[in-house]
Amino acid sequence: MSVLIFIDTTDGHVKKATLEALSYGSKIAAQMGTVAEGVVLGNVQDDLASLGKYGVTKIHQVTADALSQPDAQVYCKVLAEVATAIGATVIVFSNNLNGKAIAPRLSARLKAGLVSGAVALPDTSNGFVVKKNVFSGKAFANISVTTAVKIISLNPNAYQVIAGEGTATVAAFATSVSAGAIKVTSSSKASGDVPLTEAEVVVSAGRGMKGPENWGMVEDLAKVLHAATACSRPVADAHWRPHHEHVGQTGIAIAPNLYIAIGISGAIQHLAGVNRSKVIVVINKDPEAPFFKAADYGIVGDAFDIVPKFTAAVKKIKGIA
Amino acid sequence: MKILVCISKTPDTTAKIAFTDNNTKFDANGVQWIINPYDEWYSLVRAIELKETDPSTVIHLVTVAAADADPIIRKALALGGDEAIRVNADSHDSFYIASQIAEVAKQGGYDLVFTGKETIDYNGSSIGGMVAELLDLPYISLATKFEISANKATVTREIEGGEEVAEANLPLVVSCQKGMAEQRIPNMKGIMGARTKPLKVQEPVAVDPLTAVAGFELPPAKAGVKLVDAENVDELVRLLHEEAKAI
C-alpha cells in the first residue's frame, strides 16, 4: 500500500503543477498512514532527490528508448507496471495536458476509479470521496471511488505546495515496454511566456480593447505582474489573439490566485472558466457589466486610462523603476 | 474510412445549475439540453469536413444515454453523419460510458474515434483515453487540427505554452478542441434528412462502474464587489497587495 505520484516534466524540468501533486499525494499518504513515492519517465535535469522535501520518500525513474515520444499509450503501460510493482493504492496526477492524456488510460487499464479535476483532499472517513469541479466550475461533485486502486488528477492551483525537509532516494525502474505508434514531428512554444494553466496571475482582456493593436498595455501589465495573458471568446474568434489564450467554458478553465479582467462583460460562459480564481478584479466602463457581480474588486472606467495607471502603480509597489 | 463520433447530451452553457433530492441529483427543471459543444463544434464538424473531402467516408454517431437524448442525436444527424447508435443506459461513470462506446467501436470496426475534449457537465476529459485503452489503440488528446493522408493522420495538439504535431497510423482515437473546425448551423435539408436516418438503440453490455456521485455542492457566494474609484488606481493596487495579498 502506498501513494504514487506522477512527476510531470517539460524540457527536463519538473512542472510547478507536479509540486502541488507531490504535496497533495504526500498528504494523502499521511492521512492513510502510508508512504508517498514518485515516478518520473525519462531523463530530468532537475535534482530529483530534492523533491523529497515535498514529502516523497522514493522516486522511481524509468528511462527507455520507448519513452522518447510523448505517447500516452506507452506511458500508461509503464506507469501501470510501476504502480503494480510497488502496490500503489492511490495514484495522483496533475490534471494538466499529460494528466488528461494518461490518467484515463491508466484508469481503464487498472480498473481503478478516476476522479479528474479534484480540488480537495479525499474524505476517507466513510469510504473514499473526492471533491471535484463539475458544470465547468459552476458546482462541485463529491465522487465516491469504489475500487481498490484509486486515481486522482488534481486541478492546477487547487492545492498549495508544501515544502519541508527531506531527500528522496532515486531508483531506476526497468521496463521492457516497446515503442508506441505516435511520432512527434515538430513542436513550437512561445518562449518566455507563463503557461496559462500554471500562472498564478492572469491578465485577461475582451472586446473592450477595441482591437488587437491595443494589447500592448495588457501585455505591459502582465509583464510587471509576471502574469499570463488570456482573452475572452469573441476576441479569440475575431483572431485578435491566439485560440490558446481563450478562457471560458469552451476554452481553457483556469484557477489563478489573481484574475484581472479588462473590458470583458462577464457572460456566464466566460465566468464558468474563471470563477475558481481566488481573487477577481474587473475593469469595465459599463457599471452594469455582469462580471462585477462575480468580482472581488472592480473599477468602473475606461480601460485605456486605467490599465497604464495600474501598471505604474504595480511598478511602484514592487519597486520596479 | 469509417469514423465514430461520440456525442453527449449536456445542459445549455447558460443553464442555471441547481440540485434536488438533498443535493444528489441535477435539477433538470427548465434546463435546455444541447449537444456537448466540444462534441458538436469540433469533433462532429471535423468529421463532416473529412466526409466532404472524401465522400466515401462513413460517419456513425454514438451516445450512451436514455431515450430523452434522442432529440439531441437527431440534431447531430441534421448536422451530418450517416447513422446513430444510442446505447440505452444512464450513467455518470466515465468508465461505464467508455466501456459501452468501446463495445460499439469494436462491433463497427472504425478507423477513427472522435470525442470532444471534455463534456461541459462532468468535465472529466476521460472518455477518449479510456476508449483508446479499452481498444488498445493510440490516443491523441486535445487536438486542434486533424489531417489525413492515406492511412496516416497528422494531428496538431496543445502542449503547455504551445503546440506540437504528431503522426500516427489509423486506427486512432482523438479528442478534439477549439481549432479543429468551426461551429455550423444545421440547414433545412439536413433537418429533413435527419428524420429518416437510422437511429439504432442497443442495450448496454454488463460493466461495473468504478465511481459514483455521492452528492453535489454549489460554490459559496461571493461577498460582493469592492468598487474603487477610477481616479484612484493606486488604492486598488494597495488593496490587492495588503488586503487580498494577491500582488
Coordinates of C-alpha atoms in Angstrom, one line a residue:
Chain A
M1 CA 0.0 0.0 0.0
S2 CA 1.4 3.4 -1.0
V3 CA 0.6 6.6 -2.8
L4 CA 2.2 7.0 -6.2
I5 CA 2.6 10.5 -7.8
F6 CA 3.3 11.1 -11.5
I7 CA 6.2 13.6 -11.8
D8 CA 5.4 15.5 -15.0
T9 CA 8.3 17.3 -16.7
T10 CA 8.7 19.7 -19.6
D11 CA 12.1 20.1 -21.3
G12 CA 13.7 18.2 -18.5
H13 CA 12.3 20.3 -15.7
V14 CA 9.7 19.4 -13.1
K15 CA 6.4 21.3 -13.6
K16 CA 5.0 23.5 -10.9
A17 CA 1.8 21.6 -11.0
T18 CA 3.8 18.5 -10.1
L19 CA 5.0 20.2 -6.9
E20 CA 1.3 20.6 -6.0
A21 CA 0.6 17.0 -6.8
L22 CA 3.6 15.8 -4.7
S23 CA 2.4 17.9 -1.7
Y24 CA -1.2 16.6 -2.2
G25 CA -0.2 13.0 -2.6
S26 CA 2.1 13.1 0.4
K27 CA -0.7 14.5 2.5
I28 CA -3.0 11.6 1.4
A29 CA -0.3 9.1 2.3
A30 CA 0.0 10.7 5.8
Q31 CA -3.8 10.5 6.0
M32 CA -3.7 6.8 5.2
G33 CA -0.7 6.0 7.3
T34 CA 1.5 5.0 4.3
V35 CA 4.3 6.4 2.2
A36 CA 4.3 8.6 -0.9
E37 CA 6.5 7.7 -3.8
G38 CA 7.1 9.4 -7.2
V39 CA 7.5 8.1 -10.7
V40 CA 9.3 10.0 -13.5
L41 CA 9.6 9.0 -17.1
G42 CA 12.8 9.9 -18.9
N43 CA 15.9 11.9 -18.0
V44 CA 15.5 15.0 -16.0
Q45 CA 17.9 17.9 -15.4
D46 CA 16.4 18.9 -12.0
D47 CA 17.7 17.2 -8.8
L48 CA 15.1 14.5 -8.2
A49 CA 16.3 13.7 -4.7
S50 CA 15.4 17.2 -3.6
L51 CA 11.8 16.5 -4.4
G52 CA 11.8 14.7 -1.0
K53 CA 11.1 18.0 0.6
Y54 CA 7.5 17.8 -0.8
G55 CA 7.0 14.5 1.1
V56 CA 8.0 11.7 -1.2
T57 CA 10.4 9.1 0.2
K58 CA 11.4 7.4 -3.1
I59 CA 11.3 8.2 -6.8
H60 CA 11.2 5.6 -9.4
Q61 CA 12.9 6.8 -12.6
V62 CA 12.2 5.0 -15.8
T63 CA 14.4 5.6 -18.8
A64 CA 13.9 3.7 -22.0
D65 CA 14.1 4.5 -25.7
A66 CA 10.4 3.7 -26.0
L67 CA 9.7 6.8 -23.8
S68 CA 11.3 9.3 -26.2
Q69 CA 8.0 10.0 -27.8
P70 CA 5.2 11.5 -25.7
D71 CA 2.8 8.7 -26.2
A72 CA 0.1 8.2 -23.6
Q73 CA -0.3 4.5 -24.6
V74 CA 3.3 3.8 -23.7
Y75 CA 3.4 6.0 -20.7
C76 CA 0.3 4.3 -19.3
K77 CA 1.8 0.8 -19.7
V78 CA 5.0 1.8 -17.8
L79 CA 3.0 3.6 -15.0
A80 CA 0.8 0.5 -14.7
E81 CA 4.0 -1.6 -14.2
V82 CA 5.4 0.7 -11.6
A83 CA 2.0 1.0 -9.7
T84 CA 1.6 -2.7 -9.7
A85 CA 5.2 -3.4 -8.6
I86 CA 5.0 -1.1 -5.6
G87 CA 1.4 -1.9 -4.7
A88 CA 0.1 1.6 -5.1
T89 CA -3.4 2.1 -3.9
V90 CA -3.7 5.8 -4.8
I91 CA -2.2 7.3 -7.9
V92 CA -2.0 11.1 -8.3
F93 CA -1.7 13.1 -11.5
S94 CA -1.9 16.8 -12.1
N95 CA -5.0 17.4 -14.2
N96 CA -2.9 19.1 -16.9
L97 CA -2.4 18.0 -20.5
N98 CA -0.3 14.9 -19.7
G99 CA -2.6 14.0 -16.8
K100 CA -5.6 14.2 -19.1
A101 CA -3.9 12.0 -21.7
I102 CA -2.6 9.4 -19.3
A103 CA -4.8 9.1 -16.2
P104 CA -8.0 7.9 -18.1
R105 CA -6.0 5.2 -19.9
L106 CA -4.5 4.1 -16.6
S107 CA -7.9 4.0 -15.0
A108 CA -9.2 1.7 -17.7
R109 CA -6.1 -0.4 -17.7
L110 CA -6.1 -1.0 -13.9
K111 CA -9.9 -0.8 -13.5
A112 CA -9.1 1.9 -11.0
G113 CA -11.8 4.6 -10.4
L114 CA -10.7 8.0 -11.6
V115 CA -11.6 11.4 -10.2
S116 CA -10.4 14.1 -12.7
G117 CA -10.2 17.7 -11.7
A118 CA -10.0 17.1 -7.9
V119 CA -10.0 20.3 -5.8
A120 CA -9.6 18.9 -2.3
L121 CA -8.1 16.0 -0.3
P122 CA -10.1 12.8 -0.3
D123 CA -12.5 12.3 2.6
T124 CA -11.7 8.9 3.9
S125 CA -14.0 8.9 6.9
N126 CA -16.6 6.9 5.1
G127 CA -15.2 5.3 2.0
F128 CA -13.1 7.4 -0.4
V129 CA -14.8 10.5 -1.6
V130 CA -13.1 13.2 -3.6
K131 CA -14.5 16.7 -4.4
K132 CA -14.1 17.8 -8.0
N133 CA -15.3 20.6 -10.2
V134 CA -18.3 20.0 -12.4
F135 CA -20.5 22.1 -14.7
S136 CA -17.4 24.0 -15.8
G137 CA -16.7 25.5 -12.4
K138 CA -20.4 26.3 -11.5
A139 CA -20.6 23.4 -9.0
F140 CA -18.7 20.7 -7.2
A141 CA -19.4 17.0 -7.1
N142 CA -18.3 14.6 -4.4
I143 CA -17.2 11.4 -6.2
S144 CA -17.1 8.1 -4.3
V145 CA -14.4 5.8 -5.7
T146 CA -15.4 2.2 -5.1
T147 CA -12.3 0.3 -6.5
A148 CA -9.3 -0.9 -4.6
V149 CA -6.9 1.3 -6.6
K150 CA -7.9 4.9 -6.9
I151 CA -6.6 7.6 -9.3
I152 CA -6.9 11.3 -8.7
S153 CA -5.9 14.0 -11.1
L154 CA -5.6 17.3 -9.2
N155 CA -6.6 20.6 -10.7
P156 CA -3.7 23.0 -11.0
N157 CA -3.7 25.8 -8.3
A158 CA -6.2 23.8 -6.2
Y159 CA -3.7 22.6 -3.6
Q160 CA -0.9 24.6 -2.0
V161 CA 2.7 23.5 -2.5
I162 CA 4.1 22.4 0.9
A163 CA 7.8 22.3 1.2
G164 CA 9.5 20.8 4.2
E165 CA 12.7 18.9 4.8
G166 CA 13.7 15.6 3.3
T167 CA 15.5 13.9 0.5
A168 CA 14.1 11.1 -1.7
T169 CA 16.0 8.1 -2.8
V170 CA 16.1 7.8 -6.6
A171 CA 15.9 4.2 -8.0
A172 CA 15.9 3.1 -11.6
F173 CA 12.9 1.1 -12.6
A174 CA 13.5 -1.3 -15.5
T175 CA 10.8 -1.7 -18.2
S176 CA 10.6 -3.8 -21.3
V177 CA 7.9 -1.7 -22.9
S178 CA 8.2 -1.3 -26.6
A179 CA 7.8 1.9 -28.6
G180 CA 4.4 3.3 -29.4
A181 CA 2.6 4.3 -32.6
I182 CA 2.8 8.1 -32.2
K183 CA 5.7 10.2 -33.6
V184 CA 6.0 13.9 -32.9
T185 CA 7.4 15.6 -35.9
S186 CA 7.6 19.2 -34.7
S187 CA 6.7 21.4 -31.7
S188 CA 6.6 25.1 -31.1
K189 CA 6.4 27.0 -27.8
A190 CA 6.0 30.7 -27.2
S191 CA 9.3 31.3 -25.4
G192 CA 9.3 33.1 -22.0
D193 CA 5.5 33.1 -21.6
V194 CA 4.0 31.8 -18.5
P195 CA 1.7 28.8 -19.3
L196 CA -1.9 29.9 -18.7
T197 CA -3.0 26.9 -16.6
E198 CA 0.0 27.2 -14.3
A199 CA 0.0 31.0 -14.0
E200 CA -0.7 32.5 -10.5
V201 CA -1.7 35.8 -12.0
V202 CA -3.7 36.1 -15.3
V203 CA -4.4 39.4 -17.1
S204 CA -7.3 38.9 -19.5
A205 CA -8.9 41.3 -21.9
G206 CA -12.0 41.3 -24.1
R207 CA -13.8 43.3 -26.8
G208 CA -13.5 46.4 -24.7
M209 CA -9.9 46.7 -26.0
K210 CA -11.4 47.6 -29.4
G211 CA -8.7 45.8 -31.5
P212 CA -5.5 43.7 -31.4
E213 CA -3.3 46.8 -31.8
N214 CA -4.3 47.9 -28.3
W215 CA -3.0 44.8 -26.5
G216 CA 0.4 46.4 -25.7
M217 CA -0.9 47.9 -22.4
V218 CA -2.4 44.5 -21.4
E219 CA 1.0 42.8 -22.0
D220 CA 2.8 45.5 -20.1
L221 CA 0.6 44.9 -17.1
A222 CA 1.0 41.2 -17.4
K223 CA 4.8 41.6 -17.6
V224 CA 5.1 43.6 -14.3
L225 CA 2.8 41.0 -12.6
H226 CA 4.7 38.0 -14.1
A227 CA 1.3 37.1 -15.4
A228 CA 0.0 35.1 -18.3
T229 CA -2.3 36.8 -20.8
A230 CA -5.7 35.5 -21.7
C231 CA -8.7 36.7 -23.6
S232 CA -12.5 36.2 -24.0
R233 CA -14.1 34.1 -26.7
P234 CA -15.1 36.9 -29.1
V235 CA -11.5 38.1 -29.1
A236 CA -10.2 34.7 -30.0
D237 CA -12.9 34.2 -32.6
A238 CA -12.0 37.5 -34.2
H239 CA -8.4 36.3 -34.3
W240 CA -7.3 39.3 -32.3
R241 CA -5.5 36.8 -30.0
P242 CA -4.5 33.1 -30.4
H243 CA -7.0 30.4 -29.6
H244 CA -4.9 29.0 -26.8
E245 CA -5.5 32.3 -24.8
H246 CA -9.2 31.8 -24.8
V247 CA -10.5 31.2 -21.3
G248 CA -14.1 30.3 -20.6
Q249 CA -16.5 27.4 -20.8
T250 CA -15.4 26.3 -24.2
G251 CA -11.8 27.5 -23.9
I252 CA -9.4 26.8 -21.0
A253 CA -10.6 26.7 -17.4
I254 CA -8.2 28.4 -15.0
A255 CA -7.9 29.0 -11.3
P256 CA -5.1 31.5 -10.6
N257 CA -4.7 33.5 -7.4
L258 CA -5.5 36.7 -9.2
Y259 CA -7.6 37.2 -12.4
I260 CA -7.8 40.6 -13.9
A261 CA -10.5 41.1 -16.5
I262 CA -10.2 44.1 -18.7
G263 CA -13.1 45.1 -20.9
I264 CA -14.9 41.7 -20.5
S265 CA -18.6 41.9 -19.8
G266 CA -18.6 38.5 -18.0
A267 CA -21.0 36.3 -19.9
I268 CA -21.9 33.1 -17.9
Q269 CA -19.8 31.0 -20.3
H270 CA -16.7 33.2 -19.5
L271 CA -17.3 33.1 -15.8
A272 CA -17.5 29.3 -15.9
G273 CA -13.9 29.2 -17.0
V274 CA -12.5 31.7 -14.4
N275 CA -14.8 31.6 -11.4
R276 CA -12.4 29.4 -9.5
S277 CA -9.9 32.2 -9.4
K278 CA -9.2 33.2 -5.8
V279 CA -9.3 37.0 -6.4
I280 CA -11.1 38.6 -9.4
V281 CA -10.6 42.2 -10.4
V282 CA -12.9 43.7 -13.1
I283 CA -12.2 46.8 -15.1
N284 CA -15.1 47.8 -17.2
K285 CA -16.7 51.1 -18.3
D286 CA -20.2 49.6 -18.0
P287 CA -21.3 49.6 -14.4
E288 CA -24.0 47.1 -15.3
A289 CA -21.5 44.6 -16.7
P290 CA -22.4 41.2 -15.1
F291 CA -18.8 40.5 -14.3
F292 CA -18.9 42.9 -11.4
K293 CA -21.3 40.5 -9.6
A294 CA -18.6 37.8 -9.7
A295 CA -15.7 40.1 -8.8
D296 CA -13.9 40.9 -5.6
Y297 CA -12.6 44.2 -6.7
G298 CA -13.7 46.5 -9.5
I299 CA -13.2 49.8 -11.2
V300 CA -15.8 51.3 -13.4
G301 CA -14.0 53.3 -16.0
D302 CA -12.1 53.4 -19.3
A303 CA -9.5 50.6 -19.7
F304 CA -7.3 52.8 -21.9
D305 CA -7.0 55.2 -19.0
I306 CA -6.9 52.7 -16.1
V307 CA -4.6 50.0 -17.3
P308 CA -1.4 52.1 -17.8
K309 CA -2.1 53.6 -14.3
F310 CA -2.5 50.1 -12.9
T311 CA 0.9 49.1 -14.4
A312 CA 2.6 52.2 -13.0
A313 CA 1.1 51.5 -9.5
V314 CA 2.3 47.9 -9.6
K315 CA 5.8 49.0 -10.5
K316 CA 5.8 51.4 -7.6
I317 CA 4.7 48.8 -5.1
K318 CA 7.2 46.3 -6.4
G319 CA 9.9 48.9 -6.6
I320 CA 10.4 48.5 -10.3
A321 CA 11.9 51.6 -11.9
Chain B
M1 CA -12.8 5.5 -43.8
K2 CA -15.3 4.9 -41.0
I3 CA -15.5 7.4 -38.2
L4 CA -17.2 7.0 -34.9
V5 CA -18.2 10.4 -33.3
C6 CA -19.1 10.3 -29.6
I7 CA -22.0 12.6 -28.7
S8 CA -23.1 13.6 -25.2
K9 CA -26.1 15.5 -24.1
T10 CA -25.3 18.4 -21.8
P11 CA -27.2 21.3 -20.2
D12 CA -27.0 24.5 -22.3
T13 CA -24.0 26.7 -21.5
T14 CA -26.3 29.3 -19.9
A15 CA -28.2 26.8 -17.8
K16 CA -28.7 27.6 -14.2
I17 CA -27.1 24.9 -12.2
A18 CA -29.1 23.6 -9.2
F19 CA -29.6 20.3 -7.5
T20 CA -32.5 18.3 -6.0
D21 CA -33.1 15.3 -3.8
N22 CA -30.8 16.5 -1.0
N23 CA -28.2 17.7 -3.5
T24 CA -27.8 14.3 -5.1
K25 CA -29.4 15.0 -8.4
F26 CA -29.0 17.6 -11.1
D27 CA -32.2 19.8 -11.3
A28 CA -33.2 19.4 -14.9
N29 CA -36.3 21.7 -14.4
G30 CA -36.4 24.3 -17.1
V31 CA -33.0 23.2 -18.5
Q32 CA -32.4 23.4 -22.2
W33 CA -30.3 20.4 -23.5
I34 CA -27.7 20.7 -26.2
I35 CA -25.1 18.6 -27.9
N36 CA -21.9 19.0 -25.8
P37 CA -20.2 21.9 -27.6
Y38 CA -16.8 20.1 -27.9
D39 CA -18.6 17.1 -29.5
E40 CA -20.6 19.2 -31.9
W41 CA -18.4 22.1 -32.9
Y42 CA -15.1 20.3 -33.1
S43 CA -15.4 16.5 -33.4
L44 CA -18.6 16.2 -35.4
V45 CA -18.0 19.1 -37.7
R46 CA -14.4 18.0 -38.4
A47 CA -15.7 14.5 -39.3
I48 CA -18.3 16.1 -41.6
E49 CA -15.5 18.1 -43.3
L50 CA -13.5 14.9 -43.8
K51 CA -16.6 13.3 -45.5
E52 CA -16.9 16.4 -47.7
T53 CA -13.3 15.9 -48.8
D54 CA -13.8 12.2 -49.3
P55 CA -17.5 11.2 -49.9
S56 CA -16.7 7.5 -49.3
T57 CA -16.3 8.4 -45.6
V58 CA -18.9 6.9 -43.3
I59 CA -19.8 8.7 -40.1
H60 CA -21.6 7.0 -37.2
L61 CA -22.6 8.8 -34.0
V62 CA -22.7 7.1 -30.7
T63 CA -24.2 8.2 -27.4
V64 CA -24.7 6.4 -24.1
A65 CA -28.0 7.8 -22.8
A66 CA -31.7 7.3 -22.1
A67 CA -34.3 7.9 -24.7
D68 CA -34.6 11.6 -23.7
A69 CA -31.3 12.1 -25.6
D70 CA -33.0 11.3 -28.9
P71 CA -33.7 15.0 -29.9
I72 CA -30.0 15.8 -29.4
I73 CA -29.0 12.8 -31.6
R74 CA -31.4 13.9 -34.3
K75 CA -29.9 17.4 -34.2
A76 CA -26.4 15.9 -34.6
L77 CA -27.7 13.8 -37.5
A78 CA -29.1 17.0 -39.0
L79 CA -25.6 18.5 -39.0
G80 CA -24.2 15.4 -40.6
G81 CA -23.5 11.7 -40.1
D82 CA -25.0 8.7 -41.6
E83 CA -26.5 6.9 -38.7
A84 CA -26.6 6.9 -34.9
I85 CA -26.3 4.3 -32.2
R86 CA -27.8 5.0 -28.8
V87 CA -26.7 2.7 -26.0
N88 CA -29.7 2.7 -23.8
A89 CA -28.1 3.4 -20.4
D90 CA -28.0 6.3 -18.0
S91 CA -24.7 6.6 -16.2
H92 CA -22.3 9.3 -15.0
D93 CA -19.3 7.0 -14.5
S94 CA -16.8 7.6 -17.3
F95 CA -15.5 4.0 -17.3
Y96 CA -19.0 2.6 -17.7
I97 CA -19.7 5.0 -20.6
A98 CA -16.3 4.4 -22.2
S99 CA -16.8 0.7 -22.0
Q100 CA -20.1 1.0 -23.9
I101 CA -18.5 3.1 -26.6
A102 CA -15.6 0.7 -26.9
E103 CA -18.1 -2.1 -27.4
V104 CA -19.8 -0.2 -30.2
A105 CA -16.4 0.7 -31.7
K106 CA -15.4 -3.0 -31.7
Q107 CA -18.6 -4.1 -33.4
G108 CA -18.3 -1.4 -36.1
G109 CA -14.6 -1.7 -36.9
Y110 CA -13.9 2.1 -37.1
D111 CA -10.7 3.7 -38.4
L112 CA -11.1 6.7 -36.2
V113 CA -12.9 7.5 -33.0
F114 CA -13.5 11.2 -32.3
T115 CA -14.5 12.6 -28.9
G116 CA -14.8 16.2 -27.6
K117 CA -12.0 17.2 -25.2
E118 CA -14.5 17.0 -22.3
T119 CA -18.2 17.4 -21.6
I120 CA -19.2 20.7 -20.1
D121 CA -21.2 19.0 -17.3
Y122 CA -18.8 16.4 -15.7
N123 CA -15.6 17.9 -17.2
G124 CA -13.9 14.5 -17.0
S125 CA -11.8 14.7 -20.1
S126 CA -11.7 10.9 -19.7
I127 CA -13.8 9.1 -22.4
G128 CA -11.2 9.3 -25.2
G129 CA -8.3 8.0 -23.2
M130 CA -10.4 5.2 -21.7
V131 CA -11.9 4.1 -25.0
A132 CA -8.4 4.1 -26.5
E133 CA -7.1 1.9 -23.7
L134 CA -10.0 -0.5 -23.9
L135 CA -9.4 -0.8 -27.7
D136 CA -5.6 -0.9 -27.2
L137 CA -5.3 2.0 -29.7
P138 CA -3.1 5.1 -29.7
Y139 CA -4.7 8.3 -28.4
I140 CA -4.0 11.9 -29.3
S141 CA -5.7 14.2 -26.9
L142 CA -6.7 17.8 -27.2
A143 CA -6.2 18.1 -30.9
T144 CA -6.6 21.4 -32.6
K145 CA -6.0 20.2 -36.2
F146 CA -6.5 16.9 -37.9
E147 CA -5.4 15.9 -41.4
I148 CA -5.5 12.5 -43.0
S149 CA -3.5 11.2 -45.9
A150 CA -3.9 7.6 -47.0
N151 CA -3.7 5.7 -43.7
K152 CA -1.7 8.3 -41.8
A153 CA -3.1 11.0 -39.5
T154 CA -1.3 14.3 -38.9
V155 CA -2.6 15.9 -35.7
T156 CA -1.7 19.2 -34.1
R157 CA -2.3 19.1 -30.3
E158 CA -1.9 21.5 -27.5
I159 CA 1.1 21.4 -25.2
E160 CA 1.8 23.7 -22.3
G161 CA 2.5 27.1 -23.8
G162 CA 2.4 25.9 -27.4
E163 CA 1.6 23.1 -29.8
E164 CA 3.1 20.0 -31.4
V165 CA 2.5 18.0 -34.5
A166 CA 2.2 14.2 -34.1
E167 CA 1.7 11.5 -36.7
A168 CA 0.1 8.1 -36.2
N169 CA -1.4 5.5 -38.5
L170 CA -5.1 4.6 -38.2
P171 CA -6.9 3.2 -36.3
L172 CA -6.7 6.0 -33.8
V173 CA -8.7 7.8 -31.0
V174 CA -8.6 11.6 -31.0
S175 CA -10.1 14.1 -28.6
C176 CA -11.0 17.4 -30.3
Q177 CA -11.0 21.0 -29.1
K178 CA -11.1 24.5 -30.5
G179 CA -9.3 25.0 -33.7
M180 CA -10.4 21.7 -35.3
A181 CA -13.4 23.2 -37.0
E182 CA -16.0 25.9 -36.8
Q183 CA -19.5 25.7 -35.4
R184 CA -22.2 25.1 -38.1
I185 CA -25.9 25.6 -38.1
P186 CA -28.0 22.6 -39.5
N187 CA -29.8 23.6 -42.7
M188 CA -33.3 22.6 -43.7
K189 CA -32.2 19.8 -45.9
G190 CA -30.1 18.3 -43.1
I191 CA -33.0 18.6 -40.6
M192 CA -35.4 16.9 -43.0
G193 CA -32.9 14.2 -43.8
A194 CA -32.2 13.5 -40.2
R195 CA -35.7 12.3 -39.6
T196 CA -35.2 9.2 -41.8
K197 CA -31.6 8.4 -40.9
P198 CA -31.2 5.3 -38.8
L199 CA -31.1 5.7 -35.0
K200 CA -30.3 2.3 -33.6
V201 CA -31.0 1.6 -30.0
Q202 CA -29.0 -1.2 -28.3
E203 CA -28.8 -2.4 -24.8
P204 CA -25.6 -1.9 -22.7
V205 CA -23.1 -4.6 -22.0
A206 CA -22.6 -5.5 -18.3
V207 CA -19.9 -3.3 -16.8
D208 CA -19.3 -2.4 -13.2
P209 CA -18.9 1.3 -12.7
L210 CA -15.7 2.4 -10.8
T211 CA -17.1 5.6 -9.3
A212 CA -20.4 7.0 -8.1
V213 CA -21.7 10.6 -7.4
A214 CA -22.2 10.9 -3.7
G215 CA -23.5 14.5 -3.9
F216 CA -23.2 18.0 -5.3
E217 CA -22.3 21.4 -3.8
L218 CA -22.6 24.9 -5.1
P219 CA -19.7 27.2 -4.6
P220 CA -20.1 29.8 -1.8
A221 CA -21.5 33.1 -3.0
K222 CA -19.0 36.0 -3.4
A223 CA -19.1 38.6 -0.6
G224 CA -19.8 41.3 -3.2
V225 CA -17.5 43.5 -5.2
K226 CA -15.5 46.3 -3.6
L227 CA -15.5 49.2 -6.1
V228 CA -12.6 51.6 -6.3
D229 CA -12.8 55.0 -7.9
A230 CA -11.4 55.2 -11.4
E231 CA -9.3 58.2 -10.3
N232 CA -7.7 56.1 -7.6
V233 CA -6.0 53.1 -9.2
D234 CA -3.2 53.2 -6.6
E235 CA -5.8 52.3 -4.0
L236 CA -6.8 49.2 -6.0
V237 CA -3.2 48.0 -6.1
R238 CA -2.8 48.7 -2.4
L239 CA -5.9 46.6 -1.6
L240 CA -4.6 43.8 -3.8
H241 CA -1.3 44.0 -2.1
E242 CA -2.2 44.4 1.5
E243 CA -5.8 43.1 1.8
A244 CA -6.1 40.3 -0.8
K245 CA -2.3 39.6 -0.8
A246 CA -2.6 38.8 -4.4
I247 CA 0.2 41.0 -5.7

